[in-house]
Short mmCIF file of C-alpha atoms (C1' of nucleotides) in Angstrom, two decimals:
data_model
loop_
_atom_site.label_atom_id
_atom_site.label_comp_id
_atom_site.label_asym_id
_atom_site.label_seq_id
_atom_site.Cartn_x
_atom_site.Cartn_y
_atom_site.Cartn_z
CA UNK U 25 39.76 6.14 -55.01
CA UNK U 26 38.44 4.26 -58.02
CA UNK U 27 38.25 0.19 -57.08
CA UNK U 28 40.79 -1.28 -58.86
CA UNK U 29 41.75 -5.10 -58.59
CA UNK U 30 45.64 -6.10 -58.88
CA UNK U 31 46.37 -9.49 -59.74
CA UNK U 32 49.47 -10.85 -57.84
CA UNK U 33 52.78 -10.05 -59.81
CA UNK U 34 54.37 -13.20 -61.22
CA UNK U 35 56.58 -15.59 -59.16
CA UNK U 36 60.02 -14.66 -59.87
CA UNK U 37 61.98 -17.94 -58.88
CA UNK U 38 63.56 -19.82 -61.52
CA UNK U 39 61.76 -22.93 -59.87
CA UNK U 40 58.51 -21.49 -60.95
CA UNK U 41 59.48 -20.84 -64.59
CA UNK U 42 61.26 -24.36 -64.91
CA UNK U 43 58.10 -26.09 -63.76
CA UNK U 44 55.86 -24.30 -65.98
CA UNK U 45 58.41 -24.98 -68.75
CA UNK U 46 58.44 -28.66 -67.91
CA UNK U 47 54.62 -29.09 -67.43
CA UNK U 48 53.95 -27.49 -70.51
CA UNK U 49 56.43 -30.09 -72.42
CA UNK U 50 55.23 -33.02 -70.90
CA UNK U 51 51.30 -32.29 -71.29
CA UNK U 52 51.40 -31.49 -74.86
CA UNK U 53 53.50 -34.33 -75.62
CA UNK U 54 56.84 -33.14 -76.41
CA UNK U 55 58.17 -34.72 -74.10
CA UNK U 56 56.80 -38.99 -74.22
CA UNK U 57 55.63 -40.95 -71.77
CA UNK U 58 58.46 -43.10 -70.05
CA UNK U 59 61.04 -40.80 -71.51
CA UNK U 60 63.97 -40.13 -69.04
CA UNK U 61 64.83 -36.53 -68.01
CA UNK U 62 68.61 -36.14 -67.91
CA UNK U 63 69.09 -33.31 -65.51
CA UNK U 64 72.82 -32.07 -66.71
CA UNK U 65 71.17 -31.97 -70.31
CA UNK U 66 68.09 -30.06 -69.37
CA UNK U 67 70.00 -27.82 -66.98
CA UNK U 68 72.19 -26.67 -69.80
CA UNK U 69 69.46 -26.27 -72.09
CA UNK U 70 67.57 -24.00 -69.73
CA UNK U 71 70.68 -22.12 -68.61
CA UNK U 72 70.09 -22.91 -65.07
CA UNK U 73 71.82 -25.08 -62.49
CA UNK U 74 70.71 -28.38 -61.60
CA UNK U 75 69.35 -27.29 -58.03
CA UNK U 76 66.03 -25.52 -59.06
CA UNK U 77 65.67 -27.99 -61.83
CA UNK U 78 65.61 -30.73 -59.08
CA UNK U 79 63.36 -29.14 -57.16
CA UNK U 80 60.81 -28.22 -60.11
CA UNK U 81 61.19 -32.21 -60.92
CA UNK U 82 60.19 -32.90 -57.29
CA UNK U 83 57.18 -30.80 -57.64
CA UNK U 84 56.05 -32.36 -60.76
CA UNK U 85 56.71 -35.88 -59.13
CA UNK U 86 54.19 -35.33 -56.61
CA UNK U 87 51.81 -33.72 -59.12
CA UNK U 88 51.93 -37.03 -60.75
CA UNK U 89 52.94 -36.52 -64.22
CA UNK U 90 56.68 -37.72 -63.62
CA UNK U 91 57.96 -40.35 -61.51
CA UNK U 92 61.45 -40.60 -59.83
CA UNK U 93 63.65 -43.86 -59.04
CA UNK U 94 66.47 -42.99 -56.56
CA UNK U 95 70.07 -43.24 -58.32
CA UNK U 96 68.30 -43.94 -61.53
CA UNK U 97 66.50 -41.06 -62.82
CA UNK U 98 63.39 -39.23 -63.15
CA UNK U 99 60.81 -40.09 -66.08
CA UNK U 100 57.47 -38.82 -67.81
CA UNK U 101 54.86 -41.28 -66.65
CA UNK U 102 53.42 -44.19 -68.55
CA UNK U 103 49.94 -43.89 -69.60
CA UNK U 104 48.26 -47.17 -69.26
CA UNK U 105 44.49 -47.67 -70.45
CA UNK U 106 43.85 -48.81 -66.71
CA UNK U 107 45.36 -45.28 -65.80
CA UNK U 108 42.72 -43.43 -68.11
CA UNK U 109 40.06 -45.72 -67.07
CA UNK U 110 40.75 -45.13 -63.39
CA UNK U 111 41.07 -41.16 -63.86
CA UNK U 112 37.79 -40.78 -65.66
CA UNK U 113 35.72 -43.00 -63.58
CA UNK U 114 36.97 -40.70 -60.72
CA UNK U 115 36.36 -37.66 -62.91
CA UNK U 116 32.87 -38.91 -63.08
CA UNK U 117 32.03 -38.84 -59.29
CA UNK U 118 33.78 -35.43 -58.93
CA UNK U 119 31.78 -34.02 -61.91
CA UNK U 120 28.43 -34.94 -60.39
CA UNK U 121 29.96 -33.37 -56.82
CA UNK U 122 31.05 -30.29 -58.45
CA UNK U 123 27.83 -29.43 -60.32
CA UNK U 124 25.82 -30.22 -57.23
CA UNK U 125 27.97 -27.70 -55.30
CA UNK U 126 28.31 -25.04 -57.81
CA UNK U 127 24.55 -25.03 -58.57
CA UNK U 128 23.22 -22.80 -55.76
CA UNK U 129 26.07 -20.61 -56.14
CA UNK U 130 25.50 -19.74 -59.95
CA UNK U 131 25.31 -16.09 -61.05
CA UNK U 132 25.59 -13.66 -63.63
CA UNK U 133 29.43 -13.68 -63.17
CA UNK U 134 29.36 -17.40 -63.46
CA UNK U 135 27.26 -17.48 -66.59
CA UNK U 136 29.56 -14.98 -68.32
CA UNK U 137 32.80 -16.65 -67.62
CA UNK U 138 30.76 -19.91 -68.95
CA UNK U 139 30.56 -18.21 -71.97
CA UNK U 140 33.66 -16.72 -72.20
CA UNK U 141 35.42 -20.10 -71.95
CA UNK U 142 33.25 -21.85 -74.17
CA UNK U 143 34.01 -19.05 -76.81
CA UNK U 144 37.73 -19.76 -76.21
CA UNK U 145 37.21 -23.12 -77.05
CA UNK U 146 35.19 -22.39 -80.24
CA UNK U 147 38.09 -20.14 -81.37
CA UNK U 148 40.66 -22.64 -81.07
CA UNK U 149 38.68 -25.15 -82.67
CA UNK U 150 38.00 -23.08 -85.65
CA UNK U 151 41.76 -21.76 -85.79
CA UNK U 152 42.67 -25.85 -86.03
CA UNK U 153 45.04 -25.32 -82.93
CA UNK U 154 44.50 -28.72 -81.23
CA UNK U 155 46.81 -28.18 -78.41
CA UNK U 156 44.90 -24.73 -77.35
CA UNK U 157 41.60 -26.62 -78.21
CA UNK U 158 42.24 -29.35 -75.52
CA UNK U 159 43.56 -26.57 -72.94
CA UNK U 160 40.27 -24.42 -73.25
CA UNK U 161 38.02 -27.26 -73.10
CA UNK U 162 39.53 -28.70 -69.92
CA UNK U 163 39.41 -24.99 -68.60
CA UNK U 164 35.73 -24.84 -69.48
CA UNK U 165 34.98 -28.01 -67.74
CA UNK U 166 36.75 -26.84 -64.74
CA UNK U 167 34.80 -23.55 -64.28
CA UNK U 168 32.37 -25.77 -62.20
CA UNK U 169 35.21 -26.81 -59.89
CA UNK U 170 36.75 -23.64 -59.48
CA UNK U 171 33.02 -22.29 -58.55
CA UNK U 172 31.82 -25.18 -56.19
CA UNK U 173 33.93 -23.24 -53.34
CA UNK U 174 36.00 -26.32 -52.27
CA UNK U 175 39.67 -25.86 -52.06
CA UNK U 176 40.24 -29.50 -51.53
CA UNK U 177 38.14 -30.54 -54.59
CA UNK U 178 39.74 -27.78 -56.73
CA UNK U 179 43.10 -29.21 -56.17
CA UNK U 180 42.06 -32.70 -56.77
CA UNK U 181 40.83 -31.49 -60.15
CA UNK U 182 43.96 -29.91 -61.12
CA UNK U 183 45.58 -32.83 -60.52
CA UNK U 184 43.46 -34.84 -62.58
CA UNK U 185 43.49 -31.99 -65.27
CA UNK U 186 47.42 -32.81 -65.55
CA UNK U 187 46.81 -36.36 -66.39
CA UNK U 188 43.49 -35.83 -68.71
CA UNK U 189 45.55 -33.26 -70.90
CA UNK U 190 48.45 -35.22 -71.39
CA UNK U 191 46.01 -38.39 -72.43
CA UNK U 192 44.17 -35.77 -74.72
CA UNK U 193 47.44 -34.65 -76.37
CA UNK U 194 48.92 -38.08 -76.91
CA UNK U 195 45.69 -39.19 -78.93
CA UNK U 196 45.65 -35.79 -80.67
CA UNK U 197 49.30 -36.46 -81.83
CA UNK U 198 48.39 -39.75 -82.62
CA UNK U 199 45.26 -39.26 -84.84
CA UNK U 200 46.61 -35.87 -86.07
CA UNK U 201 43.37 -34.66 -87.07
CA UNK U 202 40.97 -32.01 -85.26
CA UNK U 203 38.29 -32.86 -83.40
CA UNK U 204 35.04 -31.24 -83.93
CA UNK U 205 33.28 -31.97 -80.51
CA UNK U 206 31.48 -28.69 -80.57
CA UNK U 207 28.12 -29.16 -80.22
CA UNK U 208 28.68 -31.52 -77.45
CA UNK U 209 29.98 -28.32 -75.45
CA UNK U 210 27.24 -26.48 -76.72
CA UNK U 211 24.79 -28.53 -74.69
CA UNK U 212 27.26 -28.72 -71.76
CA UNK U 213 26.78 -24.99 -71.38
CA UNK U 214 22.93 -24.90 -72.07
CA UNK U 215 22.37 -27.29 -69.36
CA UNK U 216 24.59 -25.50 -67.14
CA UNK U 217 22.67 -22.61 -67.57
CA UNK U 218 19.29 -24.39 -66.88
CA UNK U 219 17.45 -25.79 -64.08
CA UNK U 220 17.77 -29.33 -63.91
CA UNK U 221 20.61 -30.15 -62.23
CA UNK U 222 20.24 -33.82 -62.69
CA UNK U 223 20.16 -33.13 -66.33
CA UNK U 224 23.12 -31.37 -66.20
CA UNK U 225 24.62 -33.99 -64.14
CA UNK U 226 23.95 -36.63 -66.25
CA UNK U 227 25.04 -35.09 -69.34
CA UNK U 228 28.69 -34.64 -67.85
CA UNK U 229 28.57 -38.34 -67.49
CA UNK U 230 27.63 -39.10 -70.89
CA UNK U 231 29.88 -36.51 -72.37
CA UNK U 232 32.89 -37.89 -70.60
CA UNK U 233 31.95 -41.31 -71.59
CA UNK U 234 32.23 -40.27 -75.10
CA UNK U 235 35.47 -38.63 -74.94
CA UNK U 236 36.56 -41.65 -72.88
CA UNK U 237 36.04 -44.31 -75.33
CA UNK U 238 37.88 -42.68 -78.11
CA UNK U 239 40.94 -42.57 -75.70
CA UNK U 240 40.43 -45.91 -74.39
CA UNK U 241 40.46 -47.27 -77.92
CA UNK U 242 43.61 -45.42 -78.89
CA UNK U 243 45.32 -46.39 -75.58
CA UNK U 244 44.87 -50.34 -76.25
CA UNK U 245 46.66 -49.78 -79.43
CA UNK U 246 49.33 -48.36 -77.38
CA UNK U 247 49.79 -51.39 -75.70
CA UNK U 248 49.70 -53.70 -78.00
CA UNK U 249 52.53 -51.77 -79.56
CA UNK U 250 54.53 -51.76 -76.60
CA UNK U 251 53.94 -55.67 -75.61
CA UNK U 252 55.09 -56.50 -79.33
CA UNK E 77 62.95 -73.32 -56.11
CA UNK E 78 60.49 -71.81 -53.38
CA UNK E 79 58.47 -69.21 -54.82
CA UNK E 80 59.35 -66.04 -52.47
CA UNK E 81 58.01 -62.57 -52.49
CA UNK E 82 60.65 -59.85 -52.01
CA UNK E 83 59.51 -56.61 -51.38
CA UNK E 84 61.21 -53.68 -52.49
CA UNK E 85 63.91 -52.39 -50.39
CA UNK E 86 63.94 -49.18 -48.92
CA UNK E 87 64.46 -45.76 -50.38
CA UNK E 88 68.01 -44.99 -49.09
CA UNK E 89 68.21 -41.34 -50.36
CA UNK E 90 68.44 -38.66 -47.48
CA UNK E 91 65.59 -36.48 -49.10
CA UNK E 92 63.08 -39.54 -48.56
CA UNK E 93 64.07 -39.97 -44.92
CA UNK E 94 63.66 -36.39 -44.45
CA UNK E 95 60.18 -36.24 -46.08
CA UNK E 96 59.16 -38.72 -43.46
CA UNK E 97 60.58 -36.88 -40.75
CA UNK E 98 58.97 -33.60 -41.53
CA UNK E 99 55.59 -35.44 -42.32
CA UNK E 100 55.55 -37.38 -39.25
CA UNK E 101 56.46 -33.93 -37.15
CA UNK E 102 53.57 -31.96 -38.87
CA UNK E 103 51.09 -34.59 -38.88
CA UNK E 104 51.34 -35.34 -35.21
CA UNK E 105 51.54 -31.73 -34.57
CA UNK E 106 54.89 -31.01 -33.60
CA UNK E 107 54.99 -28.80 -36.02
CA UNK E 108 52.06 -26.44 -35.40
CA UNK E 109 49.78 -24.64 -38.28
CA UNK E 110 51.14 -21.44 -39.73
CA UNK E 111 54.56 -22.41 -38.05
CA UNK E 112 57.61 -21.26 -40.48
CA UNK E 113 60.55 -23.77 -41.34
CA UNK E 114 63.83 -22.17 -41.19
CA UNK E 115 66.16 -24.42 -43.57
CA UNK E 116 69.26 -23.48 -41.99
CA UNK E 117 68.20 -24.24 -38.57
CA UNK E 118 66.12 -27.66 -39.51
CA UNK E 119 69.47 -28.65 -41.83
CA UNK E 120 71.84 -28.44 -38.85
CA UNK E 121 69.50 -30.68 -36.35
CA UNK E 122 69.16 -33.04 -38.93
CA UNK E 123 72.91 -32.63 -40.28
CA UNK E 124 72.11 -32.62 -43.65
CA UNK E 125 72.64 -29.89 -46.39
CA UNK E 126 69.98 -27.57 -47.22
CA UNK E 127 69.67 -29.13 -50.83
CA UNK E 128 67.98 -32.47 -50.17
CA UNK E 129 65.89 -30.59 -47.11
CA UNK E 130 64.63 -28.15 -49.79
CA UNK E 131 63.76 -30.82 -52.18
CA UNK E 132 61.54 -32.66 -49.47
CA UNK E 133 60.01 -29.64 -48.51
CA UNK E 134 58.97 -28.95 -52.27
CA UNK E 135 57.49 -32.45 -51.80
CA UNK E 136 55.50 -31.67 -48.86
CA UNK E 137 54.10 -28.59 -50.34
CA UNK E 138 52.77 -30.20 -53.60
CA UNK E 139 51.08 -32.92 -50.98
CA UNK E 140 49.48 -30.29 -49.53
CA UNK E 141 50.48 -29.69 -46.01
CA UNK E 142 53.22 -27.12 -46.45
CA UNK E 143 52.83 -23.90 -48.25
CA UNK E 144 55.81 -21.98 -50.02
CA UNK E 145 56.15 -18.27 -50.34
CA UNK E 146 59.03 -16.98 -52.47
CA UNK E 147 61.90 -15.25 -50.71
CA UNK E 148 59.85 -15.42 -47.51
CA UNK E 149 59.80 -18.96 -46.34
CA UNK E 150 57.90 -22.36 -45.94
CA UNK E 151 55.09 -22.74 -43.54
CA UNK E 152 52.65 -25.60 -42.09
CA UNK E 153 49.38 -24.75 -43.89
CA UNK E 154 46.79 -23.28 -41.50
CA UNK E 155 43.86 -25.05 -40.71
CA UNK E 156 40.34 -23.49 -41.03
CA UNK E 157 37.04 -24.73 -40.24
CA UNK E 158 36.78 -24.48 -44.44
CA UNK E 159 39.40 -26.23 -45.15
CA UNK E 160 38.25 -28.95 -42.74
CA UNK E 161 34.43 -28.63 -44.24
CA UNK E 162 35.96 -29.06 -47.80
CA UNK E 163 37.64 -31.94 -46.96
CA UNK E 164 35.14 -34.14 -45.21
CA UNK E 165 32.62 -33.68 -47.82
CA UNK E 166 34.96 -34.46 -50.67
CA UNK E 167 35.89 -37.65 -48.39
CA UNK E 168 31.84 -38.53 -48.13
CA UNK E 169 31.70 -38.73 -51.68
CA UNK E 170 35.01 -40.51 -52.18
CA UNK E 171 33.85 -43.00 -49.50
CA UNK E 172 30.71 -43.69 -51.41
CA UNK E 173 32.77 -44.28 -54.53
CA UNK E 174 35.56 -46.58 -52.96
CA UNK E 175 33.01 -48.45 -51.37
CA UNK E 176 31.04 -49.20 -54.66
CA UNK E 177 34.37 -50.11 -56.55
CA UNK E 178 35.60 -52.24 -53.85
CA UNK E 179 32.32 -54.39 -53.42
CA UNK E 180 32.82 -56.68 -55.78
CA UNK E 181 36.18 -57.29 -55.13
CA UNK E 182 36.29 -58.42 -51.51
CA UNK E 183 38.05 -61.57 -50.74
CA UNK E 184 39.14 -63.51 -47.92
CA UNK E 185 42.55 -61.48 -47.89
CA UNK E 186 40.30 -58.40 -47.57
CA UNK E 187 38.55 -59.71 -44.43
CA UNK E 188 41.73 -60.55 -42.76
CA UNK E 189 43.06 -57.23 -43.63
CA UNK E 190 40.03 -55.79 -42.54
CA UNK E 191 40.31 -57.58 -39.05
CA UNK E 192 44.03 -57.06 -38.72
CA UNK E 193 43.63 -53.11 -39.05
CA UNK E 194 40.62 -53.07 -36.70
CA UNK E 195 42.48 -54.76 -33.97
CA UNK E 196 45.56 -52.49 -34.51
CA UNK E 197 43.13 -49.80 -33.59
CA UNK E 198 41.48 -51.32 -30.72
CA UNK E 199 45.25 -52.22 -29.49
CA UNK E 200 46.11 -48.18 -29.96
CA UNK E 201 43.10 -47.73 -28.06
CA UNK E 202 43.62 -49.71 -25.13
CA UNK E 203 47.38 -48.29 -24.81
CA UNK E 204 45.97 -45.04 -24.75
CA UNK E 205 48.40 -43.94 -27.76
CA UNK E 206 46.26 -41.27 -29.64
CA UNK E 207 48.52 -40.82 -32.15
CA UNK E 208 48.96 -44.04 -32.93
CA UNK E 209 44.93 -44.47 -32.91
CA UNK E 210 44.63 -41.83 -35.29
CA UNK E 211 47.12 -43.39 -37.66
CA UNK E 212 45.68 -46.82 -37.33
CA UNK E 213 41.79 -45.51 -37.42
CA UNK E 214 42.80 -43.81 -40.88
CA UNK E 215 44.57 -47.02 -42.20
CA UNK E 216 41.36 -49.00 -41.36
CA UNK E 217 39.44 -46.51 -43.40
CA UNK E 218 41.99 -46.41 -46.11
CA UNK E 219 41.90 -50.22 -46.94
CA UNK E 220 38.52 -49.63 -49.10
CA UNK E 221 40.87 -47.26 -51.00
CA UNK E 222 43.59 -49.79 -51.35
CA UNK E 223 40.84 -52.47 -52.58
CA UNK E 224 39.41 -50.00 -54.99
CA UNK E 225 41.56 -50.61 -57.66
CA UNK E 226 42.25 -47.46 -58.63
CA UNK E 227 45.09 -45.62 -58.71
CA UNK E 228 43.85 -42.19 -59.10
CA UNK E 229 41.59 -42.64 -56.50
CA UNK E 230 44.27 -44.18 -53.90
CA UNK E 231 46.25 -40.96 -54.77
CA UNK E 232 43.78 -38.68 -53.76
CA UNK E 233 42.93 -40.46 -50.78
CA UNK E 234 46.63 -40.40 -49.58
CA UNK E 235 46.50 -36.81 -50.07
CA UNK E 236 43.39 -36.21 -48.28
CA UNK E 237 44.60 -38.48 -45.48
CA UNK E 238 47.59 -36.31 -44.63
CA UNK E 239 45.20 -33.39 -44.19
CA UNK E 240 43.01 -35.43 -41.78
CA UNK E 241 45.50 -37.01 -39.64
CA UNK E 242 46.69 -33.53 -38.99
CA UNK E 243 43.36 -32.43 -38.22
CA UNK E 244 42.66 -34.90 -35.79
CA UNK E 245 45.99 -34.79 -34.43
CA UNK E 246 45.31 -31.13 -33.55
CA UNK E 247 41.84 -31.84 -32.13
CA UNK E 248 43.38 -34.63 -29.91
CA UNK E 249 46.23 -32.29 -28.70
CA UNK E 250 43.43 -29.43 -27.64
CA UNK E 251 41.27 -32.04 -25.85
CA UNK E 252 43.91 -34.01 -24.49
CA UNK E 253 41.76 -36.94 -23.69
CA UNK E 254 41.45 -40.20 -25.29
CA UNK E 255 38.75 -40.90 -27.91
CA UNK E 256 36.39 -43.93 -27.38
CA UNK E 257 35.18 -44.19 -30.88
CA UNK E 258 35.46 -47.63 -30.85
CA UNK E 259 31.90 -49.28 -31.42
CA UNK E 260 31.91 -47.20 -34.64
CA UNK E 261 34.59 -48.98 -36.18
CA UNK E 262 32.78 -52.35 -34.78
CA UNK E 263 29.78 -51.40 -37.00
CA UNK E 264 32.07 -49.93 -40.15
CA UNK E 265 33.49 -53.53 -40.15
CA UNK E 266 30.34 -55.59 -39.65
CA UNK E 267 28.73 -53.46 -42.25
CA UNK E 268 31.72 -53.88 -44.78
CA UNK E 269 31.49 -57.84 -44.39
CA UNK E 270 27.90 -58.13 -45.16
CA UNK E 271 25.82 -57.79 -48.33
CA UNK E 272 24.24 -54.47 -48.03
CA UNK E 273 26.28 -52.14 -49.81
CA UNK E 274 23.93 -49.16 -49.78
CA UNK E 275 24.01 -49.78 -45.83
CA UNK E 276 27.68 -49.45 -45.53
CA UNK E 277 27.67 -46.54 -47.65
CA UNK E 278 24.76 -44.93 -45.69
CA UNK E 279 27.00 -45.80 -42.44
CA UNK E 280 30.28 -44.33 -43.95
CA UNK E 281 28.63 -41.10 -44.48
CA UNK E 282 27.14 -41.13 -41.02
CA UNK E 283 30.30 -42.10 -38.97
CA UNK E 284 31.96 -39.27 -40.69
CA UNK E 285 29.63 -37.06 -40.00
CA UNK E 286 30.07 -37.90 -36.24
CA UNK E 287 33.62 -37.25 -36.02
CA UNK E 288 33.53 -34.00 -38.37
CA UNK E 289 30.94 -32.39 -35.91
CA UNK E 290 33.50 -32.69 -33.25
CA UNK E 291 36.40 -31.58 -35.56
CA UNK E 292 34.37 -28.29 -36.75
CA UNK E 293 33.48 -27.28 -32.98
CA UNK E 294 37.04 -27.38 -32.17
CA UNK E 295 38.21 -25.46 -35.44
CA UNK E 296 35.70 -22.91 -34.71
CA UNK E 297 37.26 -22.32 -31.21
CA UNK E 298 40.48 -22.00 -32.69
CA UNK E 299 39.42 -19.30 -35.36
CA UNK E 300 37.88 -17.28 -32.60
CA UNK E 301 41.23 -17.30 -30.64
CA UNK E 302 42.87 -16.19 -33.66
CA UNK E 303 40.51 -13.44 -34.45
CA UNK E 304 40.97 -11.76 -31.11
"C1'" DT D 203 78.69 -71.13 -72.48
"C1'" DC D 204 77.27 -69.51 -68.62
"C1'" DT D 205 78.13 -67.11 -64.52
"C1'" DT D 206 81.08 -63.74 -61.66
"C1'" DG D 207 84.06 -60.12 -60.99
"C1'" DT D 208 85.71 -55.79 -62.32
"C1'" DA D 209 87.11 -51.43 -64.27
"C1'" DG D 210 85.14 -47.45 -67.00
"C1'" DG D 211 81.98 -43.56 -67.81
"C1'" DA D 212 77.60 -41.47 -67.29
"C1'" DT D 213 74.29 -39.93 -63.85
"C1'" DT D 214 72.17 -38.86 -59.55
"C1'" DG D 215 72.27 -37.17 -54.91
"C1'" DT D 216 74.48 -34.01 -51.61
"C1'" DC D 217 77.34 -30.11 -49.99
"C1'" DG D 218 79.55 -25.87 -48.97
"C1'" DA D 219 79.50 -21.14 -50.93
"C1'" DC D 220 77.76 -17.09 -53.21
"C1'" DA D 221 74.02 -14.08 -54.74
"C1'" DA D 222 69.01 -12.03 -54.46
"C1'" DT D 223 65.46 -10.87 -51.38
"C1'" DC D 224 63.32 -9.68 -47.33
"C1'" DT D 225 62.61 -7.36 -42.47
"C1'" DG D 226 63.61 -4.85 -38.92
"C1'" DC D 227 66.31 -1.13 -36.97
"C1'" DT D 228 68.52 3.46 -37.23
"C1'" DT D 229 69.52 7.54 -39.16
"C1'" DG D 230 68.33 12.18 -40.81
"C1'" DT D 231 65.20 15.40 -42.36
"C1'" DC D 232 60.71 17.82 -42.25
"C1'" DG J 259 56.86 12.99 -33.29
"C1'" DA J 260 55.92 11.47 -37.84
"C1'" DC J 261 58.11 9.63 -42.17
"C1'" DA J 262 61.20 8.25 -45.83
"C1'" DA J 263 65.76 6.22 -47.02
"C1'" DG J 264 69.22 3.73 -46.24
"C1'" DC J 265 71.66 0.41 -43.74
"C1'" DA J 266 73.08 -4.24 -41.68
"C1'" DG J 267 71.21 -9.17 -40.38
"C1'" DA J 268 69.10 -12.82 -41.50
"C1'" DT J 269 66.99 -16.24 -44.83
"C1'" DT J 270 65.85 -17.99 -49.23
"C1'" DG J 271 67.22 -18.86 -54.22
"C1'" DT J 272 70.98 -20.52 -57.24
"C1'" DC J 273 75.56 -21.98 -58.43
"C1'" DG J 274 79.55 -25.02 -59.18
"C1'" DA J 275 81.86 -28.81 -57.43
"C1'" DC J 276 82.39 -33.47 -55.20
"C1'" DA J 277 80.57 -38.00 -53.41
"C1'" DA J 278 77.79 -42.06 -54.29
"C1'" DT J 279 75.50 -45.17 -57.12
"C1'" DC J 280 74.03 -47.27 -61.24
"C1'" DC J 281 74.66 -49.19 -66.13
"C1'" DT J 282 78.06 -51.07 -69.39
"C1'" DA J 283 81.29 -53.94 -71.53
"C1'" DC J 284 84.66 -56.83 -71.09
"C1'" DA J 285 87.85 -60.41 -69.20
"C1'" DA J 286 88.61 -64.40 -66.14
"C1'" DG J 287 87.14 -68.68 -64.08
"C1'" DA J 288 83.94 -72.72 -63.55
#
DNA sequence: TCTTGTAGGATTGTCGACAATCTGCTTGTC
DNA sequence: GACAAGCAGATTGTCGACAATCCTACAAGA
C-alpha cells in the first residue's frame, strides 16, 4: 500500500470557526484595540447563538488578545508601548533558546521549509499584501519554534505571535505603506543555514530590535493621542 | 482624608468560581491526568448549569491543563516525561531572564515579600501540608516574575506554574512522603538578597535541575506502567 | 449647585431543552 | 464464528428565553 499522510480533518464545531473568525478580525486590526464586542450583535451577524460565541470569546481572553470584565463586556486588549516592549524583550530570550534547541535538529526538511516560508514572504511582499506579509514573516520566524521540539516553548511562542501580529497590523494600518524588510530575512535565512549558531542568535536579536524601534515609535504616538 | 487603598472586589460570576474549583481539583491531583470531565455530572454536583461550566472549561483548555476533543469530551492533560522536560528547560531560561529584569528593581518591599513567602513555605513544611508546601514554594519562586515588571513574562510564568504545580502534586501523591527541600530555598533567598546576580541565576538553574531529576524519575515510572 | 435616589433600557450571565454526534451493543447475514 | 448494518443510550454542541447586573438620564432634596 502506498504510504499516505492524511492531515486531520477540520474542526467542525461552530465554536472553532468563530474563534478563527474573531482572531483574524482582531489580528488584522478590523477590530480595534479597546473596542467592545457586543455579543448579541456579533451573534446575529454570524448567525449563531450566543453560547458558542461566548465560549469562543473565553478562549481568546485566555489567549491574551481579549479582556473580559464581568457584567461590563469583553474588549479587544489595549496596546501600550510597555506591552510591546515586554513582548519583544521576552521574544529575544525565547529566540535565543529556540535557535539553541533547533540547531542540532536542522536537516534537509528544515532547510526546505525555511526556503518555502521565505519564498512566501517574498511573494506577499511583491504582491503588496501587507496583511499576508506580516503573517508569512511571523510564520518564517516561527519555524525555529516548531523545530525546537519543545511543546511548551511552542505554545508560548504562539501566544506571543498573536500579539506581535496585532502590533504589526496596527503599525501597518497607521503607516499605510508597504514595508521592504526583505534583505533582513535574507540574512536571517542564510545564518540559520550556516554553521555559526551564535551569529544566528545575535542576528535574531538585532533583527528584532530593528522592527521593534519602528513599532515603539508608532505606539508612543498612539499614547500621546490617547492622553490628549 | 486618610489615604486608603481598596483592592478590587472579587469576581462574582459562577464561571470564575467554577474555574477556581476545577483548577484546584486538577492541580492538587484530585482529578487525575487523562481523566474525562463529564459535564452533566460536574454541573449537577456544583449545582450550576452547563453553560458557565463549559465556559470555565474552555478557559482551562487555553490555560493548558485541560484538552478538548470535539464531540468526545474534555480531559485532564496527560503528563509525559517530555512535557516535564520541556517545561523545565524553558523555566530555566525564563528564570535567568526574570532575575536579570528584577535585579535592579529589588528594594526593601521586595526583600520583605521574599521573607514573607519564604516563611510561608517553612510553615507549610513544618505542618506537613504537602499541597500547601508546593503552592507556597511556587509562590516564593514566582516573586521574581511578579517583580520583573514584564506582563507577558508574568503571564507565561503563570501558565508554566499551573503545569509545574500539577507535576509536583502528582509526584507527591506517588511518593506520599514530605519533601525536606528547605535549605535549598534558604540559599535561593540569600542569593536573591546578595550582590552577585550571576550566582543567583546559576543557583536557580541548579536548584531547578535538582527537583527536575526527581520528577523525571517518577514520570518515567509512570510511562512504564502505562505502556505495560 | 451638588449629591442622592430611582426608573428605564441595554447588555451580560445563566438556565433548561433540543439537535448533532459518538459509542457500544444487538442483530442479521455470509 | 466473523463482520457489517443499524439501533438505543449517553454525551457534547447549540439554541432561545429568562434573570442579574450595569449604565444613563432624570428628578428630588439638602
